[in-house]
Amino acid sequence: MRRPGGWWRLKSTPEKVETYTRWSFHFFAVIEVFALGVTAYGRTGAGLATVLCLLVAAHAAVCMLVASRALDWTRGRRPQPVRLMWVLGAVSAVVSVVAVAIAERGPAGEVETAAGSVYGGVLCFGAGVITLGVSGRRRMIAVVGAFAVGAGLLTFPLGMPVLASVVLAGLVFVTGGFLAVTSLFSLWLLNAVYALDDAKETRSRLAVAEERLRFGRDLHDVMGRNLAVIALKSELAVQLSRRGRPEAVEQMIEVQRIAQESQREVRDVVRGYREAALEVELAGARGVLSAAGIVAKVTGEASGLPAEVQSALGWVVREATTNVLRHGDAKKVAVTVRTSKGRVVLTVENDGAAETGADGPSAGSGSPAGAVGGAGGAGSGGGSGLAGLRERLSAVDGTLRAGPVGKGVFRLTAEVPLPAPAAGAALEVAS
């Protein structure tokens, strides 16, 4: 059962920013209703106040719809809402004309103030929202300027002086322009967050691709020369066999030996990239994670450990790091190596785990299983994943524990016992 607020925690950072931006625009409409419509009840009679409040509410609803569609257009999900923007302009004009009529023919006094607030307010909010659906600085200025000019022209039926009309037009231009700039800045920030997220994903893919290229280079170095020798010796054995020479048997024995050696070397490459050193893998993990925009903290001392222990733990570091980049949404990763009671304990902890339920980790992207070993059957066959890591650690009598340890935090812990002489040396280094 999903906990309250889980829908928010399951969103990515750009999705959270988009949700915040969208509801900020909706909140502007709520402000319009309360600032212009609800306050009319304290300035005039209930009948006229209700009319003004309903007009403002209708205008705010159209503003919310236009803002939402304009945001989708900015993100490339919908076509430009041209018709809706014209509708909002028409609604703004109608509400303004009705407000002018109420101010002109209604009872004198506070009703003029209430109607005047509605008159200027809807034009300011309308100008600010419509600019969300246009592109180009000149077009935005033209939209705000058109609303300001319209605000000045509509005041002539009220018999306002020319100076007062100009001042009102200037206020609409400044206020509408401020709302437009605020809205456009919010869209710019949203697009910047999406661009940064895309860049982070690209860096993660490049980091994984670089690791794959490294593996490909190692595999080529191992197999290229051996396969060439096998091909030459096989061809020589064929020629000797056709001539009935007994040396053909020796050549095929040599081919068999090279093939078996190649099998062993390929196995070493697949399992551990030729006995990788733990210190090298820790440094590589820090560099790869930093390149992907993830804060990496590596603590502990790896020198003095036996080669087989370093190889097993080095593979754990490499596998965990690679899969955090591929499957997780981590912002911070902490890798710790410590020696205690004749055992080496490696801990990899990240904050990119998804929500977990009563039955364990979820299987989606960013799940704990995916964050360290890949979801699905990646661990079958001893290739990768948690099952593969356990198989490698079992060769040195090591153990592996993995699971959530807190809110959105996942921890992988590998423990490997040290031989007695190595344990004493490691304790001296740690002390």
CSV table of C-alpha atoms in Angstrom, one decimal:
chain,number,residue,atom,x,y,z
A,1,MET,CA,0.0,0.0,0.0
A,2,ARG,CA,1.5,3.3,-1.1
A,3,ARG,CA,2.1,5.7,1.8
A,4,PRO,CA,0.7,9.3,1.7
A,5,GLY,CA,2.7,11.6,-0.4
A,6,GLY,CA,4.3,8.7,-2.3
A,7,TRP,CA,3.2,10.1,-5.6
A,8,TRP,CA,5.4,13.1,-4.9
A,9,ARG,CA,8.5,11.1,-3.9
A,10,LEU,CA,8.2,8.9,-7.0
A,11,LYS,CA,8.5,12.0,-9.2
A,12,SER,CA,11.9,12.9,-10.7
A,13,THR,CA,13.3,16.3,-9.9
A,14,PRO,CA,12.2,17.9,-13.2
A,15,GLU,CA,8.7,16.5,-12.7
A,16,LYS,CA,8.6,18.0,-9.2
A,17,VAL,CA,9.7,21.4,-10.5
A,18,GLU,CA,7.1,21.2,-13.3
A,19,THR,CA,4.3,20.3,-10.8
A,20,TYR,CA,5.4,23.2,-8.6
A,21,THR,CA,5.5,25.6,-11.6
A,22,ARG,CA,2.1,24.5,-12.8
A,23,TRP,CA,0.4,24.9,-9.5
A,24,SER,CA,2.1,28.3,-9.0
A,25,PHE,CA,0.3,29.5,-12.1
A,26,HIS,CA,-2.9,28.1,-10.7
A,27,PHE,CA,-2.2,29.9,-7.5
A,28,PHE,CA,-2.0,33.2,-9.4
A,29,ALA,CA,-5.6,32.6,-10.5
A,30,VAL,CA,-6.6,31.9,-6.9
A,31,ILE,CA,-4.9,35.2,-5.9
A,32,GLU,CA,-6.9,37.0,-8.6
A,33,VAL,CA,-10.2,35.7,-7.3
A,34,PHE,CA,-9.5,36.6,-3.7
A,35,ALA,CA,-7.8,39.9,-4.4
A,36,LEU,CA,-10.4,41.2,-7.0
A,37,GLY,CA,-13.6,39.2,-6.5
A,38,VAL,CA,-13.9,38.4,-2.8
A,39,THR,CA,-12.8,41.8,-1.7
A,40,ALA,CA,-15.7,43.4,-3.7
A,41,TYR,CA,-18.1,42.2,-1.0
A,42,GLY,CA,-16.6,44.6,1.4
A,43,ARG,CA,-16.9,47.5,-1.0
A,44,THR,CA,-20.3,47.3,-2.5
A,45,GLY,CA,-23.7,45.5,-2.2
A,46,ALA,CA,-24.0,41.8,-2.3
A,47,GLY,CA,-25.6,41.8,-5.8
A,48,LEU,CA,-23.0,43.7,-7.6
A,49,ALA,CA,-20.2,42.0,-5.6
A,50,THR,CA,-21.5,38.6,-6.7
A,51,VAL,CA,-21.5,39.7,-10.3
A,52,LEU,CA,-18.0,41.0,-10.1
A,53,CYS,CA,-16.8,37.9,-8.2
A,54,LEU,CA,-18.3,35.6,-10.8
A,55,LEU,CA,-16.7,37.6,-13.6
A,56,VAL,CA,-13.3,37.4,-11.9
A,57,ALA,CA,-13.8,33.7,-11.2
A,58,ALA,CA,-14.6,33.0,-14.9
A,59,HIS,CA,-11.6,35.0,-16.0
A,60,ALA,CA,-9.3,33.2,-13.5
A,61,ALA,CA,-10.5,29.8,-14.7
A,62,VAL,CA,-9.6,30.7,-18.3
A,63,CYS,CA,-6.3,32.0,-17.1
A,64,MET,CA,-5.6,28.6,-15.4
A,65,LEU,CA,-6.5,26.7,-18.6
A,66,VAL,CA,-4.3,28.9,-20.8
A,67,ALA,CA,-1.4,28.7,-18.4
A,68,SER,CA,-1.6,24.9,-18.3
A,69,ARG,CA,-1.8,24.5,-22.0
A,70,ALA,CA,1.0,27.1,-22.5
A,71,LEU,CA,3.2,25.1,-20.2
A,72,ASP,CA,2.5,21.9,-22.1
A,73,TRP,CA,3.3,23.8,-25.3
A,74,THR,CA,6.6,25.0,-23.9
A,75,ARG,CA,7.5,21.4,-23.1
A,76,GLY,CA,6.6,20.3,-26.6
A,77,ARG,CA,3.6,18.2,-25.6
A,78,ARG,CA,0.8,20.3,-27.2
A,79,PRO,CA,0.4,22.7,-30.1
A,80,GLN,CA,0.5,26.4,-29.3
A,81,PRO,CA,-2.8,27.4,-27.6
A,82,VAL,CA,-3.6,30.3,-30.0
A,83,ARG,CA,-7.4,30.0,-29.8
A,84,LEU,CA,-7.4,29.8,-26.0
A,85,MET,CA,-5.2,32.9,-25.9
A,86,TRP,CA,-7.7,34.8,-28.1
A,87,VAL,CA,-10.5,33.5,-25.8
A,88,LEU,CA,-8.6,34.8,-22.8
A,89,GLY,CA,-8.1,38.2,-24.5
A,90,ALA,CA,-11.8,38.3,-25.3
A,91,VAL,CA,-12.8,37.3,-21.8
A,92,SER,CA,-10.5,40.0,-20.4
A,93,ALA,CA,-12.1,42.6,-22.6
A,94,VAL,CA,-15.6,41.5,-21.7
A,95,VAL,CA,-14.9,41.6,-18.0
A,96,SER,CA,-13.3,45.0,-18.3
A,97,VAL,CA,-16.2,46.4,-20.3
A,98,VAL,CA,-18.7,45.1,-17.7
A,99,ALA,CA,-16.6,46.5,-14.9
A,100,VAL,CA,-16.6,49.9,-16.7
A,101,ALA,CA,-20.4,49.7,-17.1
A,102,ILE,CA,-20.9,49.0,-13.5
A,103,ALA,CA,-18.6,51.8,-12.4
A,104,GLU,CA,-20.3,54.2,-14.8
A,105,ARG,CA,-24.0,53.3,-14.2
A,106,GLY,CA,-23.8,51.8,-10.7
A,107,PRO,CA,-24.2,53.7,-7.5
A,108,ALA,CA,-21.4,56.1,-6.7
A,109,GLY,CA,-18.9,55.5,-4.0
A,110,GLU,CA,-17.2,52.2,-3.2
A,111,VAL,CA,-18.6,50.4,-6.2
A,112,GLU,CA,-16.4,52.5,-8.4
A,113,THR,CA,-13.4,51.4,-6.5
A,114,ALA,CA,-14.4,47.7,-6.6
A,115,ALA,CA,-15.2,47.9,-10.3
A,116,GLY,CA,-12.0,49.8,-11.0
A,117,SER,CA,-9.9,47.1,-9.2
A,118,VAL,CA,-11.6,44.4,-11.3
A,119,TYR,CA,-11.1,46.4,-14.4
A,120,GLY,CA,-7.3,46.9,-14.0
A,121,GLY,CA,-6.7,43.6,-12.3
A,122,VAL,CA,-8.1,41.3,-15.0
A,123,LEU,CA,-6.1,43.2,-17.6
A,124,CYS,CA,-2.9,42.7,-15.7
A,125,PHE,CA,-3.4,39.0,-15.0
A,126,GLY,CA,-4.6,38.5,-18.6
A,127,ALA,CA,-1.5,40.1,-20.1
A,128,GLY,CA,0.8,38.1,-17.8
A,129,VAL,CA,-0.8,34.8,-18.7
A,130,ILE,CA,-1.0,35.3,-22.4
A,131,THR,CA,2.7,36.0,-22.7
A,132,LEU,CA,3.3,32.4,-21.6
A,133,GLY,CA,1.9,31.2,-25.0
A,134,VAL,CA,4.0,33.5,-27.2
A,135,SER,CA,7.6,33.3,-28.2
A,136,GLY,CA,10.0,36.2,-28.7
A,137,ARG,CA,10.6,39.2,-26.6
A,138,ARG,CA,9.0,41.6,-29.1
A,139,ARG,CA,5.7,39.7,-29.2
A,140,MET,CA,5.6,39.6,-25.4
A,141,ILE,CA,6.1,43.3,-25.1
A,142,ALA,CA,3.5,43.8,-27.8
A,143,VAL,CA,1.0,41.7,-25.8
A,144,VAL,CA,1.5,43.7,-22.6
A,145,GLY,CA,1.5,47.0,-24.5
A,146,ALA,CA,-1.8,46.1,-26.2
A,147,PHE,CA,-3.4,45.4,-22.9
A,148,ALA,CA,-2.0,48.7,-21.5
A,149,VAL,CA,-3.3,50.7,-24.5
A,150,GLY,CA,-6.7,49.0,-24.2
A,151,ALA,CA,-6.8,49.8,-20.5
A,152,GLY,CA,-6.3,53.5,-21.3
A,153,LEU,CA,-8.8,53.6,-24.1
A,154,LEU,CA,-11.6,52.0,-22.1
A,155,THR,CA,-11.4,54.7,-19.4
A,156,PHE,CA,-12.7,57.4,-21.8
A,157,PRO,CA,-16.4,56.5,-21.3
A,158,LEU,CA,-15.9,57.1,-17.6
A,159,GLY,CA,-14.8,60.7,-18.3
A,160,MET,CA,-11.4,60.2,-16.7
A,161,PRO,CA,-8.8,62.9,-17.5
A,162,VAL,CA,-6.1,62.0,-20.1
A,163,LEU,CA,-3.4,62.1,-17.5
A,164,ALA,CA,-5.3,59.6,-15.3
A,165,SER,CA,-5.8,57.3,-18.3
A,166,VAL,CA,-2.1,57.4,-19.2
A,167,VAL,CA,-1.2,56.6,-15.6
A,168,LEU,CA,-3.6,53.7,-15.5
A,169,ALA,CA,-2.2,52.4,-18.8
A,170,GLY,CA,1.3,52.7,-17.3
A,171,LEU,CA,0.2,50.7,-14.2
A,172,VAL,CA,-1.3,48.0,-16.3
A,173,PHE,CA,1.9,47.9,-18.4
A,174,VAL,CA,4.2,47.7,-15.4
A,175,THR,CA,2.1,45.2,-13.4
A,176,GLY,CA,1.3,43.0,-16.4
A,177,GLY,CA,4.9,43.2,-17.5
A,178,PHE,CA,6.0,42.1,-14.0
A,179,LEU,CA,3.6,39.1,-14.0
A,180,ALA,CA,4.8,38.2,-17.5
A,181,VAL,CA,8.5,38.4,-16.5
A,182,THR,CA,7.8,36.3,-13.4
A,183,SER,CA,6.0,33.7,-15.4
A,184,LEU,CA,8.6,33.5,-18.1
A,185,PHE,CA,11.4,33.2,-15.5
A,186,SER,CA,9.5,30.2,-14.0
A,187,LEU,CA,9.3,28.6,-17.5
A,188,TRP,CA,13.0,29.3,-18.1
A,189,LEU,CA,13.9,27.7,-14.7
A,190,LEU,CA,11.8,24.7,-15.6
A,191,ASN,CA,13.4,24.3,-19.0
A,192,ALA,CA,16.8,24.7,-17.4
A,193,VAL,CA,16.1,21.9,-14.9
A,194,TYR,CA,15.0,19.6,-17.7
A,195,ALA,CA,18.1,20.5,-19.7
A,196,LEU,CA,20.3,19.7,-16.7
A,197,ASP,CA,18.6,16.4,-16.1
A,198,ASP,CA,19.1,15.5,-19.8
A,199,ALA,CA,22.7,16.4,-19.5
A,200,LYS,CA,23.1,14.3,-16.3
A,201,GLU,CA,21.5,11.3,-18.1
A,202,THR,CA,23.8,11.9,-21.0
A,203,ARG,CA,26.9,12.0,-18.7
A,204,SER,CA,25.7,8.8,-17.0
A,205,ARG,CA,25.3,7.0,-20.4
A,206,LEU,CA,28.7,8.2,-21.4
A,207,ALA,CA,30.2,6.9,-18.2
A,208,VAL,CA,28.6,3.5,-18.7
A,209,ALA,CA,29.7,3.6,-22.4
A,210,GLU,CA,33.3,4.3,-21.3
A,211,GLU,CA,33.2,1.4,-19.0
A,212,ARG,CA,31.9,-0.8,-21.8
A,213,LEU,CA,34.7,0.4,-24.1
A,214,ARG,CA,37.2,-0.4,-21.4
A,215,PHE,CA,35.8,-3.9,-21.2
A,216,GLY,CA,35.9,-4.2,-25.0
A,217,ARG,CA,39.5,-3.1,-25.1
A,218,ASP,CA,40.5,-5.7,-22.5
A,219,LEU,CA,38.6,-8.4,-24.3
A,220,HIS,CA,40.2,-7.4,-27.6
A,221,ASP,CA,43.6,-7.4,-26.1
A,222,VAL,CA,43.1,-10.9,-24.7
A,223,MET,CA,41.3,-12.5,-27.7
A,224,GLY,CA,42.9,-10.7,-30.7
A,225,ARG,CA,46.4,-12.1,-30.4
A,226,ASN,CA,45.2,-15.6,-29.2
A,227,LEU,CA,42.7,-16.0,-32.1
A,228,ALA,CA,45.3,-15.0,-34.6
A,229,VAL,CA,47.7,-17.6,-33.3
A,230,ILE,CA,45.0,-20.2,-33.2
A,231,ALA,CA,44.1,-19.5,-36.9
A,232,LEU,CA,47.8,-19.7,-38.0
A,233,LYS,CA,48.5,-22.9,-36.1
A,234,SER,CA,45.3,-24.5,-37.3
A,235,GLU,CA,46.2,-23.7,-40.9
A,236,LEU,CA,49.7,-25.1,-40.3
A,237,ALA,CA,48.2,-28.2,-38.8
A,238,VAL,CA,45.9,-28.7,-41.9
A,239,GLN,CA,48.9,-28.4,-44.2
A,240,LEU,CA,51.0,-30.8,-42.1
A,241,SER,CA,48.1,-33.3,-41.9
A,242,ARG,CA,47.6,-33.3,-45.7
A,243,ARG,CA,51.3,-34.1,-46.0
A,244,GLY,CA,51.1,-36.9,-43.4
A,245,ARG,CA,53.5,-35.2,-41.1
A,246,PRO,CA,53.2,-36.2,-37.4
A,247,GLU,CA,54.0,-32.5,-36.4
A,248,ALA,CA,50.3,-31.8,-37.1
A,249,VAL,CA,49.3,-33.4,-33.8
A,250,GLU,CA,51.7,-31.1,-31.9
A,251,GLN,CA,50.3,-28.1,-33.6
A,252,MET,CA,46.7,-29.1,-32.6
A,253,ILE,CA,47.8,-29.7,-29.0
A,254,GLU,CA,49.2,-26.2,-29.0
A,255,VAL,CA,45.9,-24.9,-30.4
A,256,GLN,CA,44.1,-26.7,-27.6
A,257,ARG,CA,46.4,-25.2,-25.0
A,258,ILE,CA,45.9,-21.6,-26.4
A,259,ALA,CA,42.2,-22.1,-26.6
A,260,GLN,CA,42.1,-23.2,-22.9
A,261,GLU,CA,44.3,-20.3,-22.0
A,262,SER,CA,42.0,-17.9,-23.9
A,263,GLN,CA,39.0,-19.3,-22.0
A,264,ARG,CA,40.7,-18.6,-18.7
A,265,GLU,CA,41.7,-15.1,-19.7
A,266,VAL,CA,38.2,-14.3,-21.0
A,267,ARG,CA,36.7,-15.5,-17.7
A,268,ASP,CA,39.1,-13.3,-15.8
A,269,VAL,CA,38.1,-10.3,-18.0
A,270,VAL,CA,34.4,-10.9,-17.5
A,271,ARG,CA,34.6,-11.5,-13.8
A,272,GLY,CA,37.1,-9.0,-12.7
A,273,TYR,CA,38.8,-7.1,-15.6
A,274,ARG,CA,42.1,-8.9,-14.9
A,275,GLU,CA,42.2,-8.8,-11.1
A,276,ALA,CA,41.2,-5.2,-10.6
A,277,ALA,CA,42.8,-3.5,-7.6
A,278,LEU,CA,40.3,-2.1,-5.0
A,279,GLU,CA,42.1,1.3,-4.8
A,280,VAL,CA,41.9,1.7,-8.6
A,281,GLU,CA,38.2,0.9,-8.5
A,282,LEU,CA,37.5,3.3,-5.7
A,283,ALA,CA,39.3,6.1,-7.5
A,284,GLY,CA,37.4,5.2,-10.7
A,285,ALA,CA,34.1,5.1,-8.9
A,286,ARG,CA,34.7,8.6,-7.5
A,287,GLY,CA,35.6,10.0,-11.0
A,288,VAL,CA,32.7,8.3,-12.8
A,289,LEU,CA,30.1,9.4,-10.2
A,290,SER,CA,31.4,12.9,-10.1
A,291,ALA,CA,31.3,13.1,-13.9
A,292,ALA,CA,27.6,12.1,-13.7
A,293,GLY,CA,26.8,14.9,-11.3
A,294,ILE,CA,26.6,12.6,-8.2
A,295,VAL,CA,28.3,13.6,-5.0
A,296,ALA,CA,30.7,10.7,-4.2
A,297,LYS,CA,32.3,10.2,-0.8
A,298,VAL,CA,34.9,7.5,-0.6
A,299,THR,CA,36.5,6.7,2.8
A,300,GLY,CA,38.8,4.0,4.1
A,301,GLU,CA,42.1,2.4,3.3
A,302,ALA,CA,42.4,-0.4,0.7
A,303,SER,CA,46.2,-1.0,0.7
A,304,GLY,CA,47.7,-4.1,2.2
A,305,LEU,CA,44.7,-6.3,1.3
A,306,PRO,CA,45.3,-9.7,-0.4
A,307,ALA,CA,44.9,-9.6,-4.2
A,308,GLU,CA,41.9,-12.0,-4.2
A,309,VAL,CA,40.1,-9.8,-1.6
A,310,GLN,CA,40.8,-6.6,-3.6
A,311,SER,CA,39.6,-8.3,-6.8
A,312,ALA,CA,36.3,-9.4,-5.2
A,313,LEU,CA,35.6,-6.1,-3.5
A,314,GLY,CA,36.7,-4.2,-6.6
A,315,TRP,CA,34.1,-5.9,-8.6
A,316,VAL,CA,31.5,-5.0,-6.0
A,317,VAL,CA,32.5,-1.4,-6.3
A,318,ARG,CA,32.4,-1.4,-10.1
A,319,GLU,CA,29.1,-3.3,-10.3
A,320,ALA,CA,27.4,-1.1,-7.7
A,321,THR,CA,28.7,2.1,-9.3
A,322,THR,CA,27.7,1.2,-12.8
A,323,ASN,CA,24.2,0.2,-11.8
A,324,VAL,CA,23.6,3.3,-9.7
A,325,LEU,CA,24.3,5.2,-12.9
A,326,ARG,CA,22.1,3.0,-15.0
A,327,HIS,CA,19.1,2.4,-12.8
A,328,GLY,CA,19.1,4.7,-9.8
A,329,ASP,CA,18.3,8.4,-9.3
A,330,ALA,CA,20.9,9.0,-6.6
A,331,LYS,CA,22.2,12.4,-5.7
A,332,LYS,CA,24.8,11.1,-3.2
A,333,VAL,CA,26.8,7.9,-3.0
A,334,ALA,CA,29.0,6.9,0.0
A,335,VAL,CA,31.6,4.1,-0.3
A,336,THR,CA,33.3,3.0,2.9
A,337,VAL,CA,36.1,0.4,3.4
A,338,ARG,CA,37.0,-0.6,6.9
A,339,THR,CA,38.8,-3.5,8.6
A,340,SER,CA,37.3,-4.9,11.8
A,341,LYS,CA,37.9,-8.2,13.6
A,342,GLY,CA,39.8,-9.9,10.8
A,343,ARG,CA,37.2,-8.9,8.2
A,344,VAL,CA,37.1,-6.3,5.4
A,345,VAL,CA,33.7,-4.5,5.3
A,346,LEU,CA,32.8,-2.6,2.1
A,347,THR,CA,29.6,-0.4,2.2
A,348,VAL,CA,28.0,1.3,-0.8
A,349,GLU,CA,25.1,3.5,0.2
A,350,ASN,CA,23.0,5.7,-2.1
A,351,ASP,CA,19.9,7.8,-1.8
A,352,GLY,CA,18.4,6.8,-5.1
A,353,ALA,CA,16.1,4.0,-3.8
A,354,ALA,CA,12.4,4.2,-4.7
A,355,GLU,CA,9.5,3.6,-2.4
A,356,THR,CA,9.3,0.2,-0.8
A,357,GLY,CA,6.2,-1.6,0.3
A,358,ALA,CA,5.5,-4.4,2.7
A,359,ASP,CA,6.6,-7.0,0.2
A,360,GLY,CA,10.0,-5.5,-0.4
A,361,PRO,CA,11.6,-3.3,-2.9
A,362,SER,CA,9.7,-2.2,-5.9
A,363,ALA,CA,11.0,-3.5,-9.2
A,364,GLY,CA,10.8,-0.3,-11.2
A,365,SER,CA,13.6,2.0,-12.3
A,366,GLY,CA,15.5,3.4,-9.4
A,367,SER,CA,14.4,0.5,-7.2
A,368,PRO,CA,16.9,-0.8,-4.7
A,369,ALA,CA,17.4,-3.9,-6.7
A,370,GLY,CA,18.1,-1.9,-9.7
A,371,ALA,CA,20.3,0.5,-7.9
A,372,VAL,CA,23.0,-2.1,-7.2
A,373,GLY,CA,22.5,-5.2,-9.3
A,374,GLY,CA,20.0,-4.5,-12.0
A,375,ALA,CA,16.4,-5.7,-12.0
A,376,GLY,CA,15.2,-8.8,-13.6
A,377,GLY,CA,17.4,-11.8,-14.3
A,378,ALA,CA,20.7,-10.0,-14.5
A,379,GLY,CA,22.1,-12.1,-11.8
A,380,SER,CA,21.6,-15.4,-13.5
A,381,GLY,CA,24.5,-17.3,-14.7
A,382,GLY,CA,27.0,-15.4,-12.5
A,383,GLY,CA,27.1,-12.6,-14.9
A,384,SER,CA,26.1,-9.5,-12.9
A,385,GLY,CA,23.6,-8.3,-10.4
A,386,LEU,CA,23.3,-9.4,-6.7
A,387,ALA,CA,23.5,-13.1,-7.6
A,388,GLY,CA,26.7,-12.5,-9.5
A,389,LEU,CA,28.2,-10.5,-6.7
A,390,ARG,CA,27.4,-13.2,-4.2
A,391,GLU,CA,29.0,-15.8,-6.4
A,392,ARG,CA,32.2,-13.8,-6.6
A,393,LEU,CA,32.3,-13.1,-2.9
A,394,SER,CA,31.6,-16.8,-2.1
A,395,ALA,CA,34.9,-17.6,-3.8
A,396,VAL,CA,36.7,-15.8,-0.9
A,397,ASP,CA,34.2,-16.8,1.7
A,398,GLY,CA,32.6,-13.4,1.6
A,399,THR,CA,29.0,-12.4,2.2
A,400,LEU,CA,26.7,-9.7,0.7
A,401,ARG,CA,23.7,-7.9,2.2
A,402,ALA,CA,21.6,-5.4,0.3
A,403,GLY,CA,18.4,-3.6,1.2
A,404,PRO,CA,16.8,-0.3,2.2
A,405,VAL,CA,18.0,1.2,5.5
A,406,GLY,CA,15.9,4.3,5.6
A,407,LYS,CA,13.7,6.7,3.7
A,408,GLY,CA,14.9,6.5,0.1
A,409,VAL,CA,18.3,5.1,1.2
A,410,PHE,CA,19.7,1.8,0.0
A,411,ARG,CA,22.8,0.1,1.3
A,412,LEU,CA,24.9,-2.7,0.0
A,413,THR,CA,27.4,-4.3,2.4
A,414,ALA,CA,30.1,-6.8,1.4
A,415,GLU,CA,32.2,-8.6,4.1
A,416,VAL,CA,35.3,-10.7,3.3
A,417,PRO,CA,37.4,-12.5,5.9
A,418,LEU,CA,41.1,-12.0,5.9
A,419,PRO,CA,43.7,-14.7,6.3
A,420,ALA,CA,45.5,-14.4,9.6
A,421,PRO,CA,48.7,-12.8,8.4
A,422,ALA,CA,46.9,-10.4,6.2
A,423,ALA,CA,44.4,-9.5,9.0
A,424,GLY,CA,47.3,-8.5,11.3
A,425,ALA,CA,48.9,-6.4,8.6
A,426,ALA,CA,45.6,-4.7,7.8
A,427,LEU,CA,44.9,-3.9,11.4
A,428,GLU,CA,48.4,-2.3,11.7
A,429,VAL,CA,47.6,-0.2,8.6
A,430,ALA,CA,44.2,0.8,10.0
A,431,SER,CA,45.7,1.8,13.3
